[in-house]
Amino acid sequence: MLKLKDGIVSLFKKVVTSIPPDVEDAIRMAYGREAEGSQTKEVFRAILEQVKEARVQGKPLCQHAGVPVFWVGMPRSLSRREILDIIIDGTETAFKKIPAFGDRTEGEALPSIPVPVVFFEETDSTSLVVDLLINGADCENAGMFFSINQPFTGNFTEVKKALLESVSKRSNNLCSPCVLGIGIGSERTQIAALSKKQLLRKLSDNNAHPKLMQLEQELTEGLNTLITEFPSLNCKTAILGVKAATVNLHSFSYLVDVSVSCWALRRGRLIWS
């Protein structure tokens, strides 16, 4: 299991120093949409330079770590307790080894190391699959929760309406350009975890549920029409993507949770056999 701990530390290193290709592609596309010579185009240019520099130099994209969240798909033959201990140990090692990470600048003392949140799921696979998401405090603070005061009728018209209104009103708190994960259901704990898990999805994927795919597309387009600036700068792309999922929909408990990630969407996967 020592090799697994090394894998967890390496996963942290990869996640904090680079963004996934699909996110970088979305940023490049947004850069191309902005007017030549505009301040917003320069912002996107600076973001792309920061991404390149972090990858080449092995430096964290962002010093803010928040609380790391893991999703673990594990064979039934493995011990959940043992895997959890290794993840906690690997997290502590990663925070100590990676310079200028963990809400501190180079040379500063390390603050308290957060205990990671870990979701487990037993699978029929012979491999252990570990997904890691790192979301800073500003992104966590930008998250939203609300209830739809109408029964669920089989479509997401009211969700779309409520999200367009709520998100556009809080646009200055969104860490734009950003990605939104949306969980829809009838139990608050479930949808909070579900909305966060949507941030693991590739921005280039298509939702298997046609109505949810339509909701994602309409929200992305609608929000980019409504949110025409990230603090003080006019822009054409404040929202890089929207990903949505449902769980346990109920006619009389219709709840929505929104998780937010800034452009530095720090996620990655480890497959350990």
PDB file of N, CA and C in Angstrom, residues 193-268:
ATOM      1  N   ALA A 193     -23.518  16.747  -2.711  1.00  0.00           N
ATOM      2  CA  ALA A 193     -22.445  15.865  -3.190  1.00  0.00           C
ATOM      3  C   ALA A 193     -22.527  15.686  -4.701  1.00  0.00           C
ATOM      4  N   LEU A 194     -23.753  15.605  -5.220  1.00  0.00           N
ATOM      5  CA  LEU A 194     -23.945  15.397  -6.654  1.00  0.00           C
ATOM      6  C   LEU A 194     -23.472  16.594  -7.468  1.00  0.00           C
ATOM      7  N   SER A 195     -23.770  17.793  -6.997  1.00  0.00           N
ATOM      8  CA  SER A 195     -23.347  18.988  -7.744  1.00  0.00           C
ATOM      9  C   SER A 195     -21.828  19.093  -7.779  1.00  0.00           C
ATOM     10  N   LYS A 196     -21.177  18.761  -6.671  1.00  0.00           N
ATOM     11  CA  LYS A 196     -19.715  18.797  -6.626  1.00  0.00           C
ATOM     12  C   LYS A 196     -19.132  17.753  -7.586  1.00  0.00           C
ATOM     13  N   LYS A 197     -19.744  16.578  -7.636  1.00  0.00           N
ATOM     14  CA  LYS A 197     -19.223  15.512  -8.496  1.00  0.00           C
ATOM     15  C   LYS A 197     -19.303  15.880  -9.974  1.00  0.00           C
ATOM     16  N   GLN A 198     -20.237  16.764 -10.345  1.00  0.00           N
ATOM     17  CA  GLN A 198     -20.355  17.160 -11.757  1.00  0.00           C
ATOM     18  C   GLN A 198     -19.112  17.898 -12.241  1.00  0.00           C
ATOM     19  N   LEU A 199     -18.345  18.468 -11.317  1.00  0.00           N
ATOM     20  CA  LEU A 199     -17.119  19.170 -11.703  1.00  0.00           C
ATOM     21  C   LEU A 199     -16.036  18.201 -12.179  1.00  0.00           C
ATOM     22  N   LEU A 200     -16.254  16.901 -11.966  1.00  0.00           N
ATOM     23  CA  LEU A 200     -15.312  15.899 -12.479  1.00  0.00           C
ATOM     24  C   LEU A 200     -15.524  15.621 -13.963  1.00  0.00           C
ATOM     25  N   ARG A 201     -16.683  15.973 -14.476  1.00  0.00           N
ATOM     26  CA  ARG A 201     -16.996  15.660 -15.876  1.00  0.00           C
ATOM     27  C   ARG A 201     -16.203  16.546 -16.836  1.00  0.00           C
ATOM     28  N   LYS A 202     -15.857  15.977 -17.994  1.00  0.00           N
ATOM     29  CA  LYS A 202     -15.192  16.770 -19.023  1.00  0.00           C
ATOM     30  C   LYS A 202     -16.157  17.813 -19.576  1.00  0.00           C
ATOM     31  N   LEU A 203     -15.642  19.008 -19.823  1.00  0.00           N
ATOM     32  CA  LEU A 203     -16.488  20.059 -20.379  1.00  0.00           C
ATOM     33  C   LEU A 203     -16.965  19.700 -21.776  1.00  0.00           C
ATOM     34  N   SER A 204     -16.245  18.816 -22.434  1.00  0.00           N
ATOM     35  CA  SER A 204     -16.576  18.428 -23.804  1.00  0.00           C
ATOM     36  C   SER A 204     -17.562  17.266 -23.882  1.00  0.00           C
ATOM     37  N   ASP A 205     -17.970  16.697 -22.744  1.00  0.00           N
ATOM     38  CA  ASP A 205     -18.860  15.538 -22.816  1.00  0.00           C
ATOM     39  C   ASP A 205     -20.310  15.962 -23.062  1.00  0.00           C
ATOM     40  N   ASN A 206     -21.137  14.993 -23.444  1.00  0.00           N
ATOM     41  CA  ASN A 206     -22.564  15.224 -23.651  1.00  0.00           C
ATOM     42  C   ASN A 206     -23.348  14.434 -22.617  1.00  0.00           C
ATOM     43  N   ASN A 207     -24.281  15.091 -21.956  1.00  0.00           N
ATOM     44  CA  ASN A 207     -25.104  14.425 -20.956  1.00  0.00           C
ATOM     45  C   ASN A 207     -25.944  13.337 -21.622  1.00  0.00           C
ATOM     46  N   ALA A 208     -25.983  12.153 -21.010  1.00  0.00           N
ATOM     47  CA  ALA A 208     -26.747  11.039 -21.578  1.00  0.00           C
ATOM     48  C   ALA A 208     -28.257  11.270 -21.492  1.00  0.00           C
ATOM     49  N   HIS A 209     -28.670  12.182 -20.614  1.00  0.00           N
ATOM     50  CA  HIS A 209     -30.087  12.504 -20.443  1.00  0.00           C
ATOM     51  C   HIS A 209     -30.413  13.694 -21.345  1.00  0.00           C
ATOM     52  N   PRO A 210     -31.244  13.519 -22.384  1.00  0.00           N
ATOM     53  CA  PRO A 210     -31.499  14.604 -23.346  1.00  0.00           C
ATOM     54  C   PRO A 210     -31.985  15.907 -22.712  1.00  0.00           C
ATOM     55  N   LYS A 211     -32.872  15.813 -21.717  1.00  0.00           N
ATOM     56  CA  LYS A 211     -33.390  17.038 -21.103  1.00  0.00           C
ATOM     57  C   LYS A 211     -32.316  17.743 -20.280  1.00  0.00           C
ATOM     58  N   LEU A 212     -31.447  16.962 -19.641  1.00  0.00           N
ATOM     59  CA  LEU A 212     -30.351  17.573 -18.893  1.00  0.00           C
ATOM     60  C   LEU A 212     -29.313  18.170 -19.831  1.00  0.00           C
ATOM     61  N   MET A 213     -29.060  17.505 -20.956  1.00  0.00           N
ATOM     62  CA  MET A 213     -28.139  18.061 -21.942  1.00  0.00           C
ATOM     63  C   MET A 213     -28.660  19.399 -22.452  1.00  0.00           C
ATOM     64  N   GLN A 214     -29.962  19.466 -22.699  1.00  0.00           N
ATOM     65  CA  GLN A 214     -30.569  20.719 -23.139  1.00  0.00           C
ATOM     66  C   GLN A 214     -30.445  21.788 -22.059  1.00  0.00           C
ATOM     67  N   LEU A 215     -30.677  21.397 -20.801  1.00  0.00           N
ATOM     68  CA  LEU A 215     -30.553  22.344 -19.693  1.00  0.00           C
ATOM     69  C   LEU A 215     -29.134  22.891 -19.605  1.00  0.00           C
ATOM     70  N   GLU A 216     -28.137  22.017 -19.715  1.00  0.00           N
ATOM     71  CA  GLU A 216     -26.737  22.452 -19.651  1.00  0.00           C
ATOM     72  C   GLU A 216     -26.420  23.458 -20.755  1.00  0.00           C
ATOM     73  N   GLN A 217     -26.851  23.153 -21.958  1.00  0.00           N
ATOM     74  CA  GLN A 217     -26.572  24.038 -23.091  1.00  0.00           C
ATOM     75  C   GLN A 217     -27.276  25.379 -22.937  1.00  0.00           C
ATOM     76  N   GLU A 218     -28.543  25.336 -22.540  1.00  0.00           N
ATOM     77  CA  GLU A 218     -29.316  26.574 -22.417  1.00  0.00           C
ATOM     78  C   GLU A 218     -28.809  27.441 -21.269  1.00  0.00           C
ATOM     79  N   LEU A 219     -28.372  26.818 -20.186  1.00  0.00           N
ATOM     80  CA  LEU A 219     -27.825  27.597 -19.074  1.00  0.00           C
ATOM     81  C   LEU A 219     -26.494  28.238 -19.453  1.00  0.00           C
ATOM     82  N   THR A 220     -25.637  27.488 -20.137  1.00  0.00           N
ATOM     83  CA  THR A 220     -24.352  28.054 -20.563  1.00  0.00           C
ATOM     84  C   THR A 220     -24.571  29.254 -21.473  1.00  0.00           C
ATOM     85  N   GLU A 221     -25.425  29.089 -22.463  1.00  0.00           N
ATOM     86  CA  GLU A 221     -25.697  30.187 -23.393  1.00  0.00           C
ATOM     87  C   GLU A 221     -26.410  31.341 -22.697  1.00  0.00           C
ATOM     88  N   GLY A 222     -27.415  31.011 -21.876  1.00  0.00           N
ATOM     89  CA  GLY A 222     -28.186  32.051 -21.209  1.00  0.00           C
ATOM     90  C   GLY A 222     -27.367  32.859 -20.224  1.00  0.00           C
ATOM     91  N   LEU A 223     -26.543  32.179 -19.433  1.00  0.00           N
ATOM     92  CA  LEU A 223     -25.726  32.891 -18.449  1.00  0.00           C
ATOM     93  C   LEU A 223     -24.662  33.744 -19.126  1.00  0.00           C
ATOM     94  N   ASN A 224     -24.108  33.265 -20.226  1.00  0.00           N
ATOM     95  CA  ASN A 224     -23.109  34.074 -20.931  1.00  0.00           C
ATOM     96  C   ASN A 224     -23.735  35.279 -21.628  1.00  0.00           C
ATOM     97  N   THR A 225     -25.036  35.231 -21.839  1.00  0.00           N
ATOM     98  CA  THR A 225     -25.746  36.406 -22.356  1.00  0.00           C
ATOM     99  C   THR A 225     -26.026  37.397 -21.237  1.00  0.00           C
ATOM    100  N   LEU A 226     -26.388  36.865 -20.057  1.00  0.00           N
ATOM    101  CA  LEU A 226     -26.745  37.725 -18.927  1.00  0.00           C
ATOM    102  C   LEU A 226     -25.526  38.289 -18.207  1.00  0.00           C
ATOM    103  N   ILE A 227     -24.488  37.452 -18.055  1.00  0.00           N
ATOM    104  CA  ILE A 227     -23.286  37.888 -17.336  1.00  0.00           C
ATOM    105  C   ILE A 227     -22.296  38.411 -18.363  1.00  0.00           C
ATOM    106  N   THR A 228     -22.265  39.701 -18.527  1.00  0.00           N
ATOM    107  CA  THR A 228     -21.420  40.295 -19.570  1.00  0.00           C
ATOM    108  C   THR A 228     -20.115  40.844 -19.022  1.00  0.00           C
ATOM    109  N   GLU A 229     -19.841  40.562 -17.763  1.00  0.00           N
ATOM    110  CA  GLU A 229     -18.556  41.020 -17.223  1.00  0.00           C
ATOM    111  C   GLU A 229     -18.115  40.139 -16.071  1.00  0.00           C
ATOM    112  N   PHE A 230     -16.785  39.969 -15.937  1.00  0.00           N
ATOM    113  CA  PHE A 230     -16.262  39.544 -14.652  1.00  0.00           C
ATOM    114  C   PHE A 230     -15.556  40.774 -14.142  1.00  0.00           C
ATOM    115  N   PRO A 231     -15.648  40.984 -12.815  1.00  0.00           N
ATOM    116  CA  PRO A 231     -15.455  42.285 -12.206  1.00  0.00           C
ATOM    117  C   PRO A 231     -14.785  43.342 -13.073  1.00  0.00           C
ATOM    118  N   SER A 232     -15.616  44.264 -13.548  1.00  0.00           N
ATOM    119  CA  SER A 232     -15.239  45.501 -14.252  1.00  0.00           C
ATOM    120  C   SER A 232     -14.803  45.302 -15.697  1.00  0.00           C
ATOM    121  N   LEU A 233     -14.759  44.074 -16.203  1.00  0.00           N
ATOM    122  CA  LEU A 233     -14.337  43.850 -17.583  1.00  0.00           C
ATOM    123  C   LEU A 233     -15.465  43.226 -18.398  1.00  0.00           C
ATOM    124  N   ASN A 234     -15.785  43.820 -19.544  1.00  0.00           N
ATOM    125  CA  ASN A 234     -16.770  43.226 -20.438  1.00  0.00           C
ATOM    126  C   ASN A 234     -16.223  41.916 -20.982  1.00  0.00           C
ATOM    127  N   CYS A 235     -17.092  40.918 -21.140  1.00  0.00           N
ATOM    128  CA  CYS A 235     -16.631  39.621 -21.620  1.00  0.00           C
ATOM    129  C   CYS A 235     -17.728  38.913 -22.395  1.00  0.00           C
ATOM    130  N   LYS A 236     -17.326  37.942 -23.195  1.00  0.00           N
ATOM    131  CA  LYS A 236     -18.277  37.110 -23.924  1.00  0.00           C
ATOM    132  C   LYS A 236     -18.420  35.730 -23.297  1.00  0.00           C
ATOM    133  N   THR A 237     -17.458  35.344 -22.464  1.00  0.00           N
ATOM    134  CA  THR A 237     -17.497  34.020 -21.828  1.00  0.00           C
ATOM    135  C   THR A 237     -17.164  34.145 -20.350  1.00  0.00           C
ATOM    136  N   ALA A 238     -18.217  34.224 -19.533  1.00  0.00           N
ATOM    137  CA  ALA A 238     -18.031  34.195 -18.083  1.00  0.00           C
ATOM    138  C   ALA A 238     -18.212  32.780 -17.546  1.00  0.00           C
ATOM    139  N   ILE A 239     -18.974  31.962 -18.283  1.00  0.00           N
ATOM    140  CA  ILE A 239     -19.241  30.581 -17.886  1.00  0.00           C
ATOM    141  C   ILE A 239     -18.624  29.645 -18.915  1.00  0.00           C
ATOM    142  N   LEU A 240     -17.642  28.858 -18.505  1.00  0.00           N
ATOM    143  CA  LEU A 240     -16.976  27.927 -19.421  1.00  0.00           C
ATOM    144  C   LEU A 240     -17.823  26.688 -19.688  1.00  0.00           C
ATOM    145  N   GLY A 241     -18.675  26.332 -18.748  1.00  0.00           N
ATOM    146  CA  GLY A 241     -19.522  25.162 -18.937  1.00  0.00           C
ATOM    147  C   GLY A 241     -20.428  24.929 -17.746  1.00  0.00           C
ATOM    148  N   VAL A 242     -21.517  24.202 -17.983  1.00  0.00           N
ATOM    149  CA  VAL A 242     -22.467  23.819 -16.938  1.00  0.00           C
ATOM    150  C   VAL A 242     -22.692  22.314 -17.042  1.00  0.00           C
ATOM    151  N   LYS A 243     -22.621  21.616 -15.913  1.00  0.00           N
ATOM    152  CA  LYS A 243     -22.842  20.175 -15.874  1.00  0.00           C
ATOM    153  C   LYS A 243     -23.896  19.872 -14.812  1.00  0.00           C
ATOM    154  N   ALA A 244     -24.919  19.091 -15.175  1.00  0.00           N
ATOM    155  CA  ALA A 244     -26.049  18.859 -14.270  1.00  0.00           C
ATOM    156  C   ALA A 244     -26.396  17.380 -14.173  1.00  0.00           C
ATOM    157  N   ALA A 245     -26.957  16.992 -13.022  1.00  0.00           N
ATOM    158  CA  ALA A 245     -27.409  15.618 -12.809  1.00  0.00           C
ATOM    159  C   ALA A 245     -28.555  15.629 -11.801  1.00  0.00           C
ATOM    160  N   THR A 246     -29.331  14.546 -11.788  1.00  0.00           N
ATOM    161  CA  THR A 246     -30.460  14.431 -10.867  1.00  0.00           C
ATOM    162  C   THR A 246     -30.325  13.171 -10.015  1.00  0.00           C
ATOM    163  N   VAL A 247     -31.000  13.193  -8.862  1.00  0.00           N
ATOM    164  CA  VAL A 247     -31.071  12.010  -8.008  1.00  0.00           C
ATOM    165  C   VAL A 247     -32.353  12.096  -7.180  1.00  0.00           C
ATOM    166  N   ASN A 248     -33.100  11.005  -7.121  1.00  0.00           N
ATOM    167  CA  ASN A 248     -34.294  10.920  -6.274  1.00  0.00           C
ATOM    168  C   ASN A 248     -35.233  12.115  -6.435  1.00  0.00           C
ATOM    169  N   LEU A 249     -35.640  12.374  -7.643  1.00  0.00           N
ATOM    170  CA  LEU A 249     -36.591  13.462  -7.871  1.00  0.00           C
ATOM    171  C   LEU A 249     -37.937  13.121  -7.226  1.00  0.00           C
ATOM    172  N   HIS A 250     -38.517  14.123  -6.572  1.00  0.00           N
ATOM    173  CA  HIS A 250     -39.791  13.935  -5.878  1.00  0.00           C
ATOM    174  C   HIS A 250     -40.689  15.124  -6.182  1.00  0.00           C
ATOM    175  N   SER A 251     -41.962  14.854  -6.388  1.00  0.00           N
ATOM    176  CA  SER A 251     -42.890  15.914  -6.806  1.00  0.00           C
ATOM    177  C   SER A 251     -42.951  17.079  -5.828  1.00  0.00           C
ATOM    178  N   PHE A 252     -42.795  16.803  -4.523  1.00  0.00           N
ATOM    179  CA  PHE A 252     -43.032  17.852  -3.543  1.00  0.00           C
ATOM    180  C   PHE A 252     -41.787  18.289  -2.776  1.00  0.00           C
ATOM    181  N   SER A 253     -40.626  17.863  -3.226  1.00  0.00           N
ATOM    182  CA  SER A 253     -39.371  18.347  -2.641  1.00  0.00           C
ATOM    183  C   SER A 253     -38.397  18.521  -3.788  1.00  0.00           C
ATOM    184  N   TYR A 254     -38.308  19.731  -4.276  1.00  0.00           N
ATOM    185  CA  TYR A 254     -37.634  20.021  -5.545  1.00  0.00           C
ATOM    186  C   TYR A 254     -36.488  20.979  -5.245  1.00  0.00           C
ATOM    187  N   LEU A 255     -35.286  20.434  -5.066  1.00  0.00           N
ATOM    188  CA  LEU A 255     -34.150  21.198  -4.565  1.00  0.00           C
ATOM    189  C   LEU A 255     -33.025  21.245  -5.592  1.00  0.00           C
ATOM    190  N   VAL A 256     -32.268  22.336  -5.540  1.00  0.00           N
ATOM    191  CA  VAL A 256     -31.157  22.529  -6.477  1.00  0.00           C
ATOM    192  C   VAL A 256     -29.932  23.004  -5.709  1.00  0.00           C
ATOM    193  N   ASP A 257     -28.785  22.387  -5.981  1.00  0.00           N
ATOM    194  CA  ASP A 257     -27.518  22.824  -5.396  1.00  0.00           C
ATOM    195  C   ASP A 257     -26.541  23.135  -6.523  1.00  0.00           C
ATOM    196  N   VAL A 258     -25.775  24.209  -6.361  1.00  0.00           N
ATOM    197  CA  VAL A 258     -24.818  24.638  -7.380  1.00  0.00           C
ATOM    198  C   VAL A 258     -23.420  24.680  -6.779  1.00  0.00           C
ATOM    199  N   SER A 259     -22.492  23.936  -7.373  1.00  0.00           N
ATOM    200  CA  SER A 259     -21.077  24.013  -7.013  1.00  0.00           C
ATOM    201  C   SER A 259     -20.343  24.814  -8.076  1.00  0.00           C
ATOM    202  N   VAL A 260     -19.332  25.556  -7.649  1.00  0.00           N
ATOM    203  CA  VAL A 260     -18.617  26.462  -8.547  1.00  0.00           C
ATOM    204  C   VAL A 260     -17.129  26.134  -8.532  1.00  0.00           C
ATOM    205  N   SER A 261     -16.527  26.148  -9.713  1.00  0.00           N
ATOM    206  CA  SER A 261     -15.064  26.106  -9.817  1.00  0.00           C
ATOM    207  C   SER A 261     -14.629  27.236 -10.730  1.00  0.00           C
ATOM    208  N   CYS A 262     -13.583  27.933 -10.342  1.00  0.00           N
ATOM    209  CA  CYS A 262     -13.022  28.940 -11.237  1.00  0.00           C
ATOM    210  C   CYS A 262     -12.337  28.230 -12.400  1.00  0.00           C
ATOM    211  N   TRP A 263     -11.710  28.998 -13.281  1.00  0.00           N
ATOM    212  CA  TRP A 263     -11.059  28.405 -14.460  1.00  0.00           C
ATOM    213  C   TRP A 263      -9.983  27.388 -14.084  1.00  0.00           C
ATOM    214  N   ALA A 264      -9.392  27.556 -12.897  1.00  0.00           N
ATOM    215  CA  ALA A 264      -8.369  26.605 -12.439  1.00  0.00           C
ATOM    216  C   ALA A 264      -9.066  25.380 -11.851  1.00  0.00           C
ATOM    217  N   LEU A 265      -9.716  24.619 -12.729  1.00  0.00           N
ATOM    218  CA  LEU A 265     -10.491  23.455 -12.298  1.00  0.00           C
ATOM    219  C   LEU A 265      -9.518  22.300 -12.051  1.00  0.00           C
ATOM    220  N   ARG A 266      -9.170  22.126 -10.799  1.00  0.00           N
ATOM    221  CA  ARG A 266      -8.105  21.198 -10.432  1.00  0.00           C
ATOM    222  C   ARG A 266      -8.684  19.822 -10.104  1.00  0.00           C
ATOM    223  N   ARG A 267      -8.677  18.978 -11.098  1.00  0.00           N
ATOM    224  CA  ARG A 267      -9.173  17.613 -10.926  1.00  0.00           C
ATOM    225  C   ARG A 267      -8.260  16.621 -11.640  1.00  0.00           C
ATOM    226  N   GLY A 268      -8.265  15.392 -11.162  1.00  0.00           N
ATOM    227  CA  GLY A 268      -7.440  14.368 -11.791  1.00  0.00           C
ATOM    228  C   GLY A 268      -7.823  12.991 -11.291  1.00  0.00           C
TER     229      GLY A 268
END
